Structures are given as C-alpha cells and as structure tokens.
Coordinates of C-alpha atoms in Angstrom, one line a residue:
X107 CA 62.7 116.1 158.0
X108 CA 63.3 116.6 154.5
X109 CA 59.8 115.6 153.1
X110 CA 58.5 118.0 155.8
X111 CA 60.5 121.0 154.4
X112 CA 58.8 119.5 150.7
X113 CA 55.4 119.5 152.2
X114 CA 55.9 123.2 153.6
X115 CA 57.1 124.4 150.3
X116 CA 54.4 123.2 147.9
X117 CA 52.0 124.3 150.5
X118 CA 53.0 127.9 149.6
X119 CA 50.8 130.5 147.5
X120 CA 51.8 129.8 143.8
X121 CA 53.1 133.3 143.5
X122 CA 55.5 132.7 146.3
X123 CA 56.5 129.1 144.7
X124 CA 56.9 131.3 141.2
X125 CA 59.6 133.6 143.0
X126 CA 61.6 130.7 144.3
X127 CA 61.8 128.8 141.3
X128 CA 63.1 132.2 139.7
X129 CA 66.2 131.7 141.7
X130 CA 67.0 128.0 140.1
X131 CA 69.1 127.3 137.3
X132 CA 67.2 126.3 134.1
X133 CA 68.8 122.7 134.5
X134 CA 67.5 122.4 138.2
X135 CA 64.2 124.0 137.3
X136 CA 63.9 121.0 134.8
X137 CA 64.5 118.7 137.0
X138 CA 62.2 119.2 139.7
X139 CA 59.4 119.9 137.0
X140 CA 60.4 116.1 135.9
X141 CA 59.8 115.1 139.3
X142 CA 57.2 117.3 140.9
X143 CA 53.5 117.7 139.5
X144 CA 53.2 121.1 141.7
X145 CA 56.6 122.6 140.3
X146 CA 55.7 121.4 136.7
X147 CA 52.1 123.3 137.1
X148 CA 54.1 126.4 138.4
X149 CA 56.3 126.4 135.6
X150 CA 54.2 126.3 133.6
X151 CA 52.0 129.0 134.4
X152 CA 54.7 131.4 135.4
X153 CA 55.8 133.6 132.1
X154 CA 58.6 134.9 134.2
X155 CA 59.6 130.9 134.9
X156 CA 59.2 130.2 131.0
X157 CA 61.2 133.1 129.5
X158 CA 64.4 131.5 131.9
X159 CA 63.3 128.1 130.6
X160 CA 63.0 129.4 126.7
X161 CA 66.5 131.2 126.9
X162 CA 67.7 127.9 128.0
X163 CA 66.2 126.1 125.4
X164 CA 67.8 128.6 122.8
X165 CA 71.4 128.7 124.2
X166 CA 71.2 132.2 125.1
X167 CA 72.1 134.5 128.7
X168 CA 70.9 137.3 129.7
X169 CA 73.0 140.4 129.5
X170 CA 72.4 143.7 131.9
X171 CA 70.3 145.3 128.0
X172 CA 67.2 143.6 129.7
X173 CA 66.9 144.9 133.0
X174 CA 64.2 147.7 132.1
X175 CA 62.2 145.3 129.1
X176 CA 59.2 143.7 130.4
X177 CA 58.9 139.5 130.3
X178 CA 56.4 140.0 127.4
X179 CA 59.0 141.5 125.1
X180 CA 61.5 139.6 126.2
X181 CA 59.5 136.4 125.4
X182 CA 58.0 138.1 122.0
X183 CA 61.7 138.4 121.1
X184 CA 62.7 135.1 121.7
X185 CA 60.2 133.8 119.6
X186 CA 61.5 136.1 116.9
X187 CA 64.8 134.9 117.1
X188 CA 63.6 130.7 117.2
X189 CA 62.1 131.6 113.9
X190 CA 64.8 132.9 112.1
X191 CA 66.7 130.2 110.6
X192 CA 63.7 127.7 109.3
X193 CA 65.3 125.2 107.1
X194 CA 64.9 127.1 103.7
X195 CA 64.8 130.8 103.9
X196 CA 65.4 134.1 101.9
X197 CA 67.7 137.0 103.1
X198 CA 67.0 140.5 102.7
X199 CA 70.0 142.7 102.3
X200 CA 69.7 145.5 104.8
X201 CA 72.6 147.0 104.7
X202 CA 74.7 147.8 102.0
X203 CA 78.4 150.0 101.6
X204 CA 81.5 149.9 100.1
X205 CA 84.5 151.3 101.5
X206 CA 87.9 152.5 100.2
X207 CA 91.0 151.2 101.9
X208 CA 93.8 151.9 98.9
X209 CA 95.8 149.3 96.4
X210 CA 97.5 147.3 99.9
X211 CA 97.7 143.7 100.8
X212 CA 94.2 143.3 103.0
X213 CA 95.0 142.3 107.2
X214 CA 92.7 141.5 109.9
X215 CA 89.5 141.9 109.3
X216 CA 86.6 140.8 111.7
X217 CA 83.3 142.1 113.3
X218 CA 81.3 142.4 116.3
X219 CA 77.9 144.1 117.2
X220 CA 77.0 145.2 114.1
X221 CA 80.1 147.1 114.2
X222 CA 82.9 146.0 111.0
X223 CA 86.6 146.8 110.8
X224 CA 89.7 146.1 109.2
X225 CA 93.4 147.9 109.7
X226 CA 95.9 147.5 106.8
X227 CA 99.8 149.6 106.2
X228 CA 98.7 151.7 109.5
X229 CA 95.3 152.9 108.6
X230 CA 92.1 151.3 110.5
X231 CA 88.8 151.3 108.9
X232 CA 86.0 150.8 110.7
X233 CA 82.5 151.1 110.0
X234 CA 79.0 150.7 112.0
X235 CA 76.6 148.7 109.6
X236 CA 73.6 149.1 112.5
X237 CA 70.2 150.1 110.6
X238 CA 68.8 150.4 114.3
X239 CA 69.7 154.4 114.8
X240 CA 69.6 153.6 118.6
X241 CA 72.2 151.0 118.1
X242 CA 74.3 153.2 115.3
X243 CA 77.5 154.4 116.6
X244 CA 79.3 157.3 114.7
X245 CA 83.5 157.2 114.6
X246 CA 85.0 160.4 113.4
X247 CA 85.7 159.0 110.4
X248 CA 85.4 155.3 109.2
X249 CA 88.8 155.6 107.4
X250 CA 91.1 156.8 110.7
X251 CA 94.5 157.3 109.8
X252 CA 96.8 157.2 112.5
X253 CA 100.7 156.7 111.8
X254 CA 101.3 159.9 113.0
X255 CA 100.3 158.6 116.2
X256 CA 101.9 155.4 116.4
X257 CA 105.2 153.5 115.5
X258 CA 105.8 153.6 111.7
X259 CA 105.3 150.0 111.4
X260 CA 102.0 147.6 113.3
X261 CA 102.5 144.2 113.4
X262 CA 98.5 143.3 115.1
X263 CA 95.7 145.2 115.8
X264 CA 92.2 143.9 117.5
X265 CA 88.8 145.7 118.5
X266 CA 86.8 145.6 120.8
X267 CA 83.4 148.0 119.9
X268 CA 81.3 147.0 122.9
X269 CA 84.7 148.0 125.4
X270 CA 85.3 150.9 123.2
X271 CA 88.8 149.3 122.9
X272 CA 91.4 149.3 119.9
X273 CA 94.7 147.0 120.8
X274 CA 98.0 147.7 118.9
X275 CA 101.0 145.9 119.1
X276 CA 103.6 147.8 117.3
X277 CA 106.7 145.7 115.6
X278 CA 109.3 144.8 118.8
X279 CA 112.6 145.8 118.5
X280 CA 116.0 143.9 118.8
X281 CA 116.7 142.5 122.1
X282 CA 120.2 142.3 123.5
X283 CA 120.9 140.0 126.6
X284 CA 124.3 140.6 128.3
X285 CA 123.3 137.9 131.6
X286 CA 121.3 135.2 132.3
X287 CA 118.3 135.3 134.1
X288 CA 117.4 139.4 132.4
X289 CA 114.4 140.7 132.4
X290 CA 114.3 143.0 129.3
X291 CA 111.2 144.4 127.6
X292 CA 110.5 142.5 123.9
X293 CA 107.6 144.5 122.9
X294 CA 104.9 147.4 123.5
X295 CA 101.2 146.9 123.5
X296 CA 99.0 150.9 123.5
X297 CA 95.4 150.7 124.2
X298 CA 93.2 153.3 122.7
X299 CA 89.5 154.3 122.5
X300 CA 88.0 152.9 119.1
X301 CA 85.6 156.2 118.7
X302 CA 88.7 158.9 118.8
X303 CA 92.0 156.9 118.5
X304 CA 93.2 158.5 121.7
X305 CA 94.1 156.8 125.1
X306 CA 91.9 154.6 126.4
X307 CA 90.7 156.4 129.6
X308 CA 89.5 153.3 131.3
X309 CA 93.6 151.7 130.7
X310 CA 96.3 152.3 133.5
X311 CA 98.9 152.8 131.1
X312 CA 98.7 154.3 127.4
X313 CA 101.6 152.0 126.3
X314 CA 102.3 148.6 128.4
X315 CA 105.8 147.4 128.4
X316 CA 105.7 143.4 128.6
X317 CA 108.7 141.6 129.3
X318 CA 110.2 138.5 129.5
X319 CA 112.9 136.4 131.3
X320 CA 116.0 135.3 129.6
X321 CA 117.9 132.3 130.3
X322 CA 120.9 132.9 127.9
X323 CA 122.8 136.0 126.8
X324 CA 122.0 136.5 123.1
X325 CA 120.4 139.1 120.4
X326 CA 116.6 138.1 120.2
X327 CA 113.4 139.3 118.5
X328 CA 110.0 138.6 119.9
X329 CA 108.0 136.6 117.0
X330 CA 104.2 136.9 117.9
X331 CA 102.8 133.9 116.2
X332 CA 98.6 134.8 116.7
X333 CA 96.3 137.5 116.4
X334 CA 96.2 139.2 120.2
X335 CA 93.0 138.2 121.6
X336 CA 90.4 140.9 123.7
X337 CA 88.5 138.6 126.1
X338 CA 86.8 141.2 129.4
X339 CA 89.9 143.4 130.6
X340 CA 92.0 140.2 130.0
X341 CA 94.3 140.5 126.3
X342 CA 96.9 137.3 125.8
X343 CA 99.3 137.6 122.6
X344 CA 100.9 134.6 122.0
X345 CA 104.8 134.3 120.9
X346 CA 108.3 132.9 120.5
X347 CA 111.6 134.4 121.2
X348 CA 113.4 134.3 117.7
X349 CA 117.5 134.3 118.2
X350 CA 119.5 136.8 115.5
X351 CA 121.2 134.9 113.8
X352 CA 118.2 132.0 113.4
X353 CA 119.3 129.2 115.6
X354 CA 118.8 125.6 114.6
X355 CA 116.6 124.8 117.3
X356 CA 112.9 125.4 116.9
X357 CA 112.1 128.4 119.7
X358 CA 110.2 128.4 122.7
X359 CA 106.4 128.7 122.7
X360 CA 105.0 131.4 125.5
X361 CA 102.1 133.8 126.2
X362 CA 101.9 137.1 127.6
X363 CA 99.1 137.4 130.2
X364 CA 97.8 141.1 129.9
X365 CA 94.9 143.1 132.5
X366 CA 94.8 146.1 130.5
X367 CA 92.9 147.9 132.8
X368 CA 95.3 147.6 135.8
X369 CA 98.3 148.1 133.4
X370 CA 100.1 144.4 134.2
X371 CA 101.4 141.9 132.2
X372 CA 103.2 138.2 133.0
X373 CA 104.7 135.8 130.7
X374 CA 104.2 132.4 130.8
X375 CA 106.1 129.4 128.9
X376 CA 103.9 126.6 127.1
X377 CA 105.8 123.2 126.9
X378 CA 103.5 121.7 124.1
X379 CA 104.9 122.2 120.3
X380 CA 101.5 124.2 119.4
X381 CA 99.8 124.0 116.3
X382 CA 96.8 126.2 117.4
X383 CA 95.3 128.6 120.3
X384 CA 91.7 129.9 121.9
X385 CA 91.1 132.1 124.7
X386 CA 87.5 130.3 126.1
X387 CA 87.1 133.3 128.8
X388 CA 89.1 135.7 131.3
X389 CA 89.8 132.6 133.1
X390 CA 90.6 129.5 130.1
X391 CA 92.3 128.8 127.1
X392 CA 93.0 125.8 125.0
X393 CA 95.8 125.3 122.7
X394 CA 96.7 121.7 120.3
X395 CA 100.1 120.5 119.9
X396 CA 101.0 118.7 116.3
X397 CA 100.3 115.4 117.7
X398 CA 96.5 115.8 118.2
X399 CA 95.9 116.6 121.4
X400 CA 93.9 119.7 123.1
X401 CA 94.7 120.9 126.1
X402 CA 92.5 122.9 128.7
X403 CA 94.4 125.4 130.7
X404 CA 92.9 127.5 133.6
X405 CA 94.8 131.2 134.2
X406 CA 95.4 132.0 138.1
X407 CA 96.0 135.3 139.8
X408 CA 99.8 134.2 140.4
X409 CA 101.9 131.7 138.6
X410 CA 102.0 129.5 135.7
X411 CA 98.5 128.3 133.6
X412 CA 97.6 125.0 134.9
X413 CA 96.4 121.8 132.8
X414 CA 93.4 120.5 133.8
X415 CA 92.2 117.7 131.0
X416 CA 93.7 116.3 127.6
X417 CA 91.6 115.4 124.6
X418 CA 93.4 113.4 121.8
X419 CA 92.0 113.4 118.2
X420 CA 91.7 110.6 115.6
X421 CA 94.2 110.4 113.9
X422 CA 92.2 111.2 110.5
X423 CA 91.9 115.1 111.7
X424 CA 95.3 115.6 112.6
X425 CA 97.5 118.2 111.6
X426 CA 100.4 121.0 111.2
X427 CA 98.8 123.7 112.2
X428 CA 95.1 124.4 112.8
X429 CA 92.9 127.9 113.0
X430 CA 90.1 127.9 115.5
X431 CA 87.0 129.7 114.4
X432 CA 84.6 130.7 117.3
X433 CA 81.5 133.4 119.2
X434 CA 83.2 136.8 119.9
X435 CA 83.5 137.5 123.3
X436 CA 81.0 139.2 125.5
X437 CA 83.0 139.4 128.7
X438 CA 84.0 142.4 130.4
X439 CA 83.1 146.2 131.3
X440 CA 80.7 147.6 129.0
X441 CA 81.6 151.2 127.4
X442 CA 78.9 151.1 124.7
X443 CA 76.0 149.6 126.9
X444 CA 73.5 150.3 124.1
X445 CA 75.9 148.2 121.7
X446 CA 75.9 144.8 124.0
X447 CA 73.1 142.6 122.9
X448 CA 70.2 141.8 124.9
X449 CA 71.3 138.0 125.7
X450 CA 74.6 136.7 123.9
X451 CA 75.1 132.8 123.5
X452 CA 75.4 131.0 126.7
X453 CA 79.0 129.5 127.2
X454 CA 77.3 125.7 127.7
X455 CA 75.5 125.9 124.2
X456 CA 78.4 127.3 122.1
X457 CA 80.6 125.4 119.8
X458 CA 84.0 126.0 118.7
X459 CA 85.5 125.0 115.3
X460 CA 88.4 123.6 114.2
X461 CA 90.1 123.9 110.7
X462 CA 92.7 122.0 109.8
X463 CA 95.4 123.8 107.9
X464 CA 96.8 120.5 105.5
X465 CA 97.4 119.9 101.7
X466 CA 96.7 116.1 102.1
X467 CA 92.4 115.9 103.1
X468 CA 91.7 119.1 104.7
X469 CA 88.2 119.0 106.9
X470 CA 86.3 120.8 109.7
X471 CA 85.6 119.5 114.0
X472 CA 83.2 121.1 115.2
X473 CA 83.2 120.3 119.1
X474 CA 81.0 121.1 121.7
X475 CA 82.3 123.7 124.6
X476 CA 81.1 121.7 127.5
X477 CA 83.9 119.5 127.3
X478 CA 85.6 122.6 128.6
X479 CA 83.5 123.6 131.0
X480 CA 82.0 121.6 135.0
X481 CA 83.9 119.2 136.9
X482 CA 87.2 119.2 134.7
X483 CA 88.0 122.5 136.1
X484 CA 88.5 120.9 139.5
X485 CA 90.7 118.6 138.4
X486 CA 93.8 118.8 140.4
X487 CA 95.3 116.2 138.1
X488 CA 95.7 116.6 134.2
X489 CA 93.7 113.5 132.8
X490 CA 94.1 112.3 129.0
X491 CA 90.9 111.7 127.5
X492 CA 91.4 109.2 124.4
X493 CA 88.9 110.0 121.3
X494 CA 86.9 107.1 121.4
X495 CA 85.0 108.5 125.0
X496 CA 84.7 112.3 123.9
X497 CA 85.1 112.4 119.9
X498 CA 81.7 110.5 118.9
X499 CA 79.5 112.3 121.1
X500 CA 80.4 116.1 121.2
X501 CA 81.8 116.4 117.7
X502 CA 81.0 116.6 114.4
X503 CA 83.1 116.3 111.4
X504 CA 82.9 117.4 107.8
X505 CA 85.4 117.8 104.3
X506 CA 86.4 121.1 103.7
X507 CA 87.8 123.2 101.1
X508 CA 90.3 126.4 102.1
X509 CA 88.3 128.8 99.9
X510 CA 84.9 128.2 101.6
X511 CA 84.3 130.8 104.5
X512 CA 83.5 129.6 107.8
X513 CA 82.0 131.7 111.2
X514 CA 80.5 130.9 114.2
X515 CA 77.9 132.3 116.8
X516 CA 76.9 130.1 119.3
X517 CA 75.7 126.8 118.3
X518 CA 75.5 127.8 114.8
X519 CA 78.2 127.7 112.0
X520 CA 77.8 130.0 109.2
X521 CA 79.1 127.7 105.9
X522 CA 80.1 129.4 102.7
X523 CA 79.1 126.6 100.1
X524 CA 78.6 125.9 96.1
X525 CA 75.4 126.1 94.9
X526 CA 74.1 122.7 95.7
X527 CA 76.6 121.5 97.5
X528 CA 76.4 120.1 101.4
X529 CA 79.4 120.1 103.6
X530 CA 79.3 116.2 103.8
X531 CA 79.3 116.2 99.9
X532 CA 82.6 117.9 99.6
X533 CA 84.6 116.1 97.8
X534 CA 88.6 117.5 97.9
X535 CA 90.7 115.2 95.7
X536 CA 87.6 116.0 92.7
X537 CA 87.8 119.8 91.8
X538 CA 90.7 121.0 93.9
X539 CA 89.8 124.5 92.8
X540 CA 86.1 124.2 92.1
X541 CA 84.8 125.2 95.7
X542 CA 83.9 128.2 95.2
X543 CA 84.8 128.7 91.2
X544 CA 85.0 132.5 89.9
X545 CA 81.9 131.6 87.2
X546 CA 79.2 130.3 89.7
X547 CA 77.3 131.3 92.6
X548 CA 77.5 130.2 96.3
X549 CA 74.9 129.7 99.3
X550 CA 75.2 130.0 102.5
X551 CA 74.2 127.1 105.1
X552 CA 73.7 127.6 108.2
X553 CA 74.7 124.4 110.8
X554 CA 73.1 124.3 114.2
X555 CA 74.2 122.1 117.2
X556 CA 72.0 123.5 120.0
X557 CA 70.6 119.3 121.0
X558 CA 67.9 120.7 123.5
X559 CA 66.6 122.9 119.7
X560 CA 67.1 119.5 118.3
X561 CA 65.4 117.7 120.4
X562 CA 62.7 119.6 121.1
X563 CA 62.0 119.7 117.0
X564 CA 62.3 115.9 117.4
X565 CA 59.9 115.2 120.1
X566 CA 57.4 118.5 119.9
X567 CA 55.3 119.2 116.7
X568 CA 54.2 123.2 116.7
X569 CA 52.5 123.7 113.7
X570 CA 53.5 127.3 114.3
X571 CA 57.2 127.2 113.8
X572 CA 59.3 126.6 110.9
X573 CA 59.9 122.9 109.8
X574 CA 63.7 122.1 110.8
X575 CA 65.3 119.8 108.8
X576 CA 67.9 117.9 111.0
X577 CA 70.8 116.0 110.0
X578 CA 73.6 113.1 111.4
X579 CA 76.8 113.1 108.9
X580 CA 76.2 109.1 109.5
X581 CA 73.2 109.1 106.9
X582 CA 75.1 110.2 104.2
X583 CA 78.1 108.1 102.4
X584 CA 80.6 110.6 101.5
X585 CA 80.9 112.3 105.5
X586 CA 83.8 110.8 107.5
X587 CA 82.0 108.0 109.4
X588 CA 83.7 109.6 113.0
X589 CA 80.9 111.1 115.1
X590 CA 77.0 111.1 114.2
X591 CA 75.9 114.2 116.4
X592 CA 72.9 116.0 114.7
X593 CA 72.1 119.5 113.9
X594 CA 69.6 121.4 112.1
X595 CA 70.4 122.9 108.7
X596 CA 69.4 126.0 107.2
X597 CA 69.9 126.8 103.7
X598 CA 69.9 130.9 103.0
X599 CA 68.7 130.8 99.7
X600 CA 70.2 134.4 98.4
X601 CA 73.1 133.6 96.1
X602 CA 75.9 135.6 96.5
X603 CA 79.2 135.9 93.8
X604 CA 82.7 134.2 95.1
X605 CA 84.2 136.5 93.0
X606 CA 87.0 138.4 95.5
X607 CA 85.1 137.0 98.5
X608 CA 87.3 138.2 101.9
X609 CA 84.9 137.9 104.9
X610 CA 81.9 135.9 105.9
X611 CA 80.2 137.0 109.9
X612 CA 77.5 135.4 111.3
X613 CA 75.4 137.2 114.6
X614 CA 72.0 136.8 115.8
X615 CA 69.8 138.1 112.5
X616 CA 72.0 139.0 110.4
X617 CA 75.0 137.7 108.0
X618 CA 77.7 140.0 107.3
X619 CA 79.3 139.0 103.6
X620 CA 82.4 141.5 102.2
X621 CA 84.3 141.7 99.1
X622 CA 87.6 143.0 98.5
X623 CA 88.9 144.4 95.2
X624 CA 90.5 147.3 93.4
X625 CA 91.3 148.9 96.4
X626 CA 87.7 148.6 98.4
X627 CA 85.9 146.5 100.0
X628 CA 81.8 145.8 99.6
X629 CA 79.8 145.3 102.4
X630 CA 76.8 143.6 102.6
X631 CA 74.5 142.6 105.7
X632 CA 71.3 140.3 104.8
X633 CA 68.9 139.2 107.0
X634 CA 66.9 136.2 106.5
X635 CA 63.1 136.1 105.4
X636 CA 61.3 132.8 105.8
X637 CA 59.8 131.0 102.7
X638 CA 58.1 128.0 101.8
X639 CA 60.5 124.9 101.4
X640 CA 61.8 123.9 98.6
X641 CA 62.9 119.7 98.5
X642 CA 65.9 120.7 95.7
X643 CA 67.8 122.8 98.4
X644 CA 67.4 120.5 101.3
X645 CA 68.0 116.9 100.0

C-alpha cells in the first residue's frame, strides 16, 4: 500500500510535487532528498523549496515582514546576510550619536531592532539608531523624563520596541503579615507605551498588583534579585521575600508569572538555591543552582513550573552566581510591524551563554539551545543528565576576563577582545587587569556555532563566498580541553578604544558599541565591509 501511495506521488506534475514539499519541515525535506532522486531533483529546481532550505541552513525563521517580498528578494537577501561575517572584515560606522544622560551611576542598558535605551535616577533615554527611514521610529523626545508620572523611586525597567512596551517596577513597599496563609500585595508592576510614556493601550490594567502567599506573620520586603524579563505578552521578575529585621536564614527563591495583556499575575516558589535565570520562550525557562546543575522548567496555564531535564556541569565551570547572555526575544504581538525583522534566529540554531561570576578562573559556556528544546519537553519525569553525555558535544568553553564585553544573536557571540588576542589565549592569572587596558585598542571577534554553516564550509567549496576560518578549542594548548565543538571566527578588523567602554550589541548587520563618560554616552553602530584576509589576524 505504501509504495503505491510513493508511486502515485512522484507520478505527479513537478509543480504539484514543488507545492507539497513546501509544506515539510526543512529537516524532513532533507531527508527525503537523501533518499529520493525525484524529491532531490524537485528541490533542487524549486527556488521556493531552496529559500526554506537556505533559511535552514542559516538558522533563521520567517517572521510575518515577508509575506508581500517575492522569493527572489528573499533569497537575494539571504545571500547578503551569509556574506557578512567572512573571516576578516572591515566595519563601516553608520551610525554615529552621543547622548546626554547627567553626572548619575549608569543602569540597564540594552538594545533591540535598531532601537537603543538606557533608564537611570527616573529618566529613560531611548534612541532609534535605524539609518533605514522606513525602519526609523521617532519618540517624542529621546531623553523622556517621567518622575512626575511614576513613583519617586524605580527599582527595574525593560523595553520592548517591537511591542511598543516599557515595564516598570517601582521600589515595593513594607509588608506587614498579621496571619498565616495572607495574601498581601509586595509590589506594582505599570505597563506603558515606549513612544509617549502613557498607558499601554494593548495592557488590561495600567498598574498590576502582584501578590504573594505568606506562611508566617512577619514585616517583609520583596527583594527582586534579576532584571524583569519581556518575552511575547509573558513578563516573569524573579525575587525573594526579605524579613525586616534580616533573618539568619537565607530567603526563599520565587518568580512572579505575569500576562500583561490579560492583567494577571501568579507566583511560584523555586526550591533550587539559584545562582542564575533565562526565560527561553512564553512557555520555558532555565535557572542553575550553585552546585552546577541547569534545570529546564516548562510554565502551564494553572499551577506550579514543572521540571522536565537536569544538566550537571564540570566541575571546572562551576560557580556563585552566573549571568546568562542571549538573542532578544521576538515573541509576541507586534505593535511596530515595520520594526520586526524579516526572519529572526530560529530557536534550534541559537546559543545561549554562560558567564561565570568568580574571582578564582573566571570563563565562558557557550551551549547549544537544542538541549532545551524536542522530546525532553515530554518528559513526565525529571531526568539528570551527567556532563560527560551533553557537555562535549553541545558546548564550548573559553577563559574570560570581566572587562571584555560579550552579546549574542543567534549562533553567533559578539567578543570584545585585545588586539591580538583569541578567546582561547586568555590567560587570567597573567595581566589581571590587562584585558582590555586604558592605553590600547580592542577588536571585536565574532564566534559562530551554526554546525549546518560549518559544515557546509567543510564539505562545499564556493569560490563565490568568503573563506571561513573554523576553529575547535582542542587545537589550541591554552583552551580548557572540555568540549571540541567548532565554530567559524570572524575577526572585525576596526579598532575601537576600551577607554569607558559600557555596552557591546550584536544583530544581523550591524554592531552596536557605546561609551559612557562625563555624563553621556557615545554611540556607535558599524557595519562590516569584507576585505581580503590577512594571516596576522586569523592565526
């Protein structure tokens, strides 16, 4: 029966094949072109077929931006974007501002889209560095002071340009519990529109009051202890209960579980003593207790996050406390359509990075997001994964230095670095404060981890694209001999100052470098220009 239905199919017109492979996944198109000579041939002559098999390749999705561009931009554009980072290249700045923000202590600062803010002392700054004028968005101002409107005193603020969506979390108040068992509100959160610092007319509720469930009567303050984090109408803040006066007892870890849109909001308790947090999607997070293990949770409509799979590091990259360093988030509702990009970095090809915060050897994991993604989401039991069956085959490891600036799109890591210097050639314990020393210039090296990129530069030779240069830590002496996954290296051969260096952003064409001092902060966005290769830069 089954090689009857086969024979039917191929017996098809080709256009009529073309349309039906359109509806497979790029992995299942691969494989029947593997097995099929008809499927392959149809492939290959279908441009519609190739661009989904090309943005597969890349590590890219489409986004609803493409719906009215024809296949042969789309494909021209892709082609662009696989030439951008050849192994040696130049940058053009294109951009270029500097704003004021006063004599204060610099906050947050982050970007997205082109699109560059920063709040500090209850003022947010935010600025669209877009040269594209159908891409630029104007704010009323780019310095937007707004105390007036708000509590006196902020204690986090997040944006979201593409949602149109500022997050404020104003400083909680003292909480008195007379009774066990009390519900009682611990702190605020308002939701406003980023373009005119009013209401956000998309949010249920202006101001959200979260709460939280008491056990014992007491005076309490709620501590948040990360960043709140915008992921699609989803927002978690993650914090402790803090008891007035301090207790002796370390306090209780929890996160409050936010739809901003609908105007809810549910606490939930974390048992693991966490050292670090990362909301993967509307639907996942991961957090890692001190003793080096990273646990997947999936959120559910009603009660608690649930564990699904345990990963436990080597004991060389454990840690206090670590900071995560990952893509934005593309999810969600789109208020700025024209702002969303084209296709954003597909959740299977992106990494996520993981800095250890330690005075002994500090270094940096970058691990693969598919370990978070497939069948261990259906896993009714939580299964502990030891390093030696995950660790050597979706990470990579490399010394670090706290002053070198790290960010990461997609596969690729953006690396602040000395002039000359590699990450496997960091050396910690020889020039503690030489990383990036006030007297010398820095590059920037770009890391990729896409393996279907890698191995199509392995096994393809296109005399039309850029020579990649690919990597393993494992062929050098002085990277920690953990993992030997490869990755292409780019080295962006502007030099830029360290001299008061605050921010470093990488996106799709562009890097996004800022520097803060005497009360402003320099912005600069270069994008890179191929060159010819130079053998000094890339061995």
């Amino acid at each position: 029966m089954m090689t009857t239905v086969a024979i039917e199919f191929l017996s098809l017109p080709t256009e009529l094949i073309w349309r039906i492979l359109s509806f497979l996944t790029p992995r299942d198109l691969c494989r029947c072109a593997m097995t099929c000579k008809i499927v392959r041939n149809a492939a290959q002559n279908s441009i519609h077929v190739q661009y989904k098999l090309e943005l597969y390749a890349q590590g890219f999705t489409e986004t609803r931006n493409l719906d009215s561009i024809d296949v042969d931009s789309r494909m021209s554009s892709l082609k662009r974007l696989a030439t951008l980072w050849p192994s040696v290249c130049h940058a053009s700045t294109i951009f270029e501002d500097t704003v004021r923000v006063g004599n204060h202590l610099l906050k947050v600062r982050d970007m997205k889209c082109g699109i560059w803010w920063m709040w500090v002392n209850g003022n947010i700054f935010i600025r669209d560095c877009n040269t594209n004028i159908k891409l630029s968005h104007s704010f009323p101002i780019h310095e937007q002071f707004f105390q007036d409107r708000l509590p006196r005193l902020v204690r986090a603020l997040v944006v979201d340009p593409i949602q149109d969506l500022v997050v404020v979390v104003p400083f909680p108040d003292l909480c008195i519990v007379t009774g066990a068992e009390q519900n009682r509100h611990i702190f605020s959160v308002d939701f406003l529109s980023a373009s005119s610092l009013l209401p956000h007319p998309d949010s249920l509720d202006a101001s959200l009051m979260c709460q939280h469930s008491f056990e014992e009567f007491g005076h309490y303050r709620a501590a948040l202890t990360e960043e709140p984090v915008i992921c699609g109408d989803r927002i978690v803040v993650f914090y402790c209960m803090i008891s007035h006066p301090p207790g002796i007892v370390r306090p209780n870890l929890f996160i409050q579980v936010i739809d901003w849109r609908k105007g809810q909001a549910k606490s939930h308790p974390l048992r693991e003593d966490v050292a670090g947090f990362h909301l993967v999607d509307e639907q996942k997070f991961i957090v890692i207790d001190t003793q080096g293990i990273i646990t997947l949770y999936t959120l559910e409509e009603h009660g608690s996050p649930l564990r699904r799979v345990m990963y436990r590091l080597q004991e060389s990259v454990r840690a206090p406390y670590y900071l995560f360093h990952a893509t934005p988030s593309f999810y969600g509702a789109t208020a700025c359509p024209d702002l969303e990009p084209g296709y954003v970095p597909s959740p299977e090809s992106q990494i996520i990075v993981l800095e250890t915060l330690t005075n002994a050897c500090p270094v940096i994991l970058i691990i693969d997001m598919v370990i978070f993604s497939g069948k261990v989401l259906h896993s009714e039991t939580p299964v502990e994964v030891p390093w030696t069956e995950w660790g050597p085959q979706y990470t990579c490891c490399f010394r670090h230095h706290p002053s070198c600036q790290i960010s990461v799109f997609g596969s690729k890591i953006a690396y602040a670095l000395p002039r000359y210097v590699h990450p496997w050639e960091l050396n910690y314990k020889v020039g503690r404060r030489q990383a990036l020393g006030d007297h010398d210039r820095f590059y920037v090296h770009i890391l990729d981890f896409n393996q279907r990129a890698i191995a199509r530069a392995e096994n393809i030779y296109d005399p039309d694209s850029p020579t990649h240069f690919i990597c393993k830590p494992s062929d050098y002496c002085h990277a920690p001999a953990i993992s030997t996954r490869p990755y292409i290296l780019t080295v962006c051969r502007a030099r830029f100052s360290p001299i008061c260096l605050s921010g470093l952003f990488l996106e799709h064409d562009r890097l996004t470098l800022t520097w803060s001092q005497n009360g402003t902060v320099h912005i600069q966005v270069v994008s890179p220009v191929r060159v010819d290769l130079d053998s000094d830069l890339v061995h």
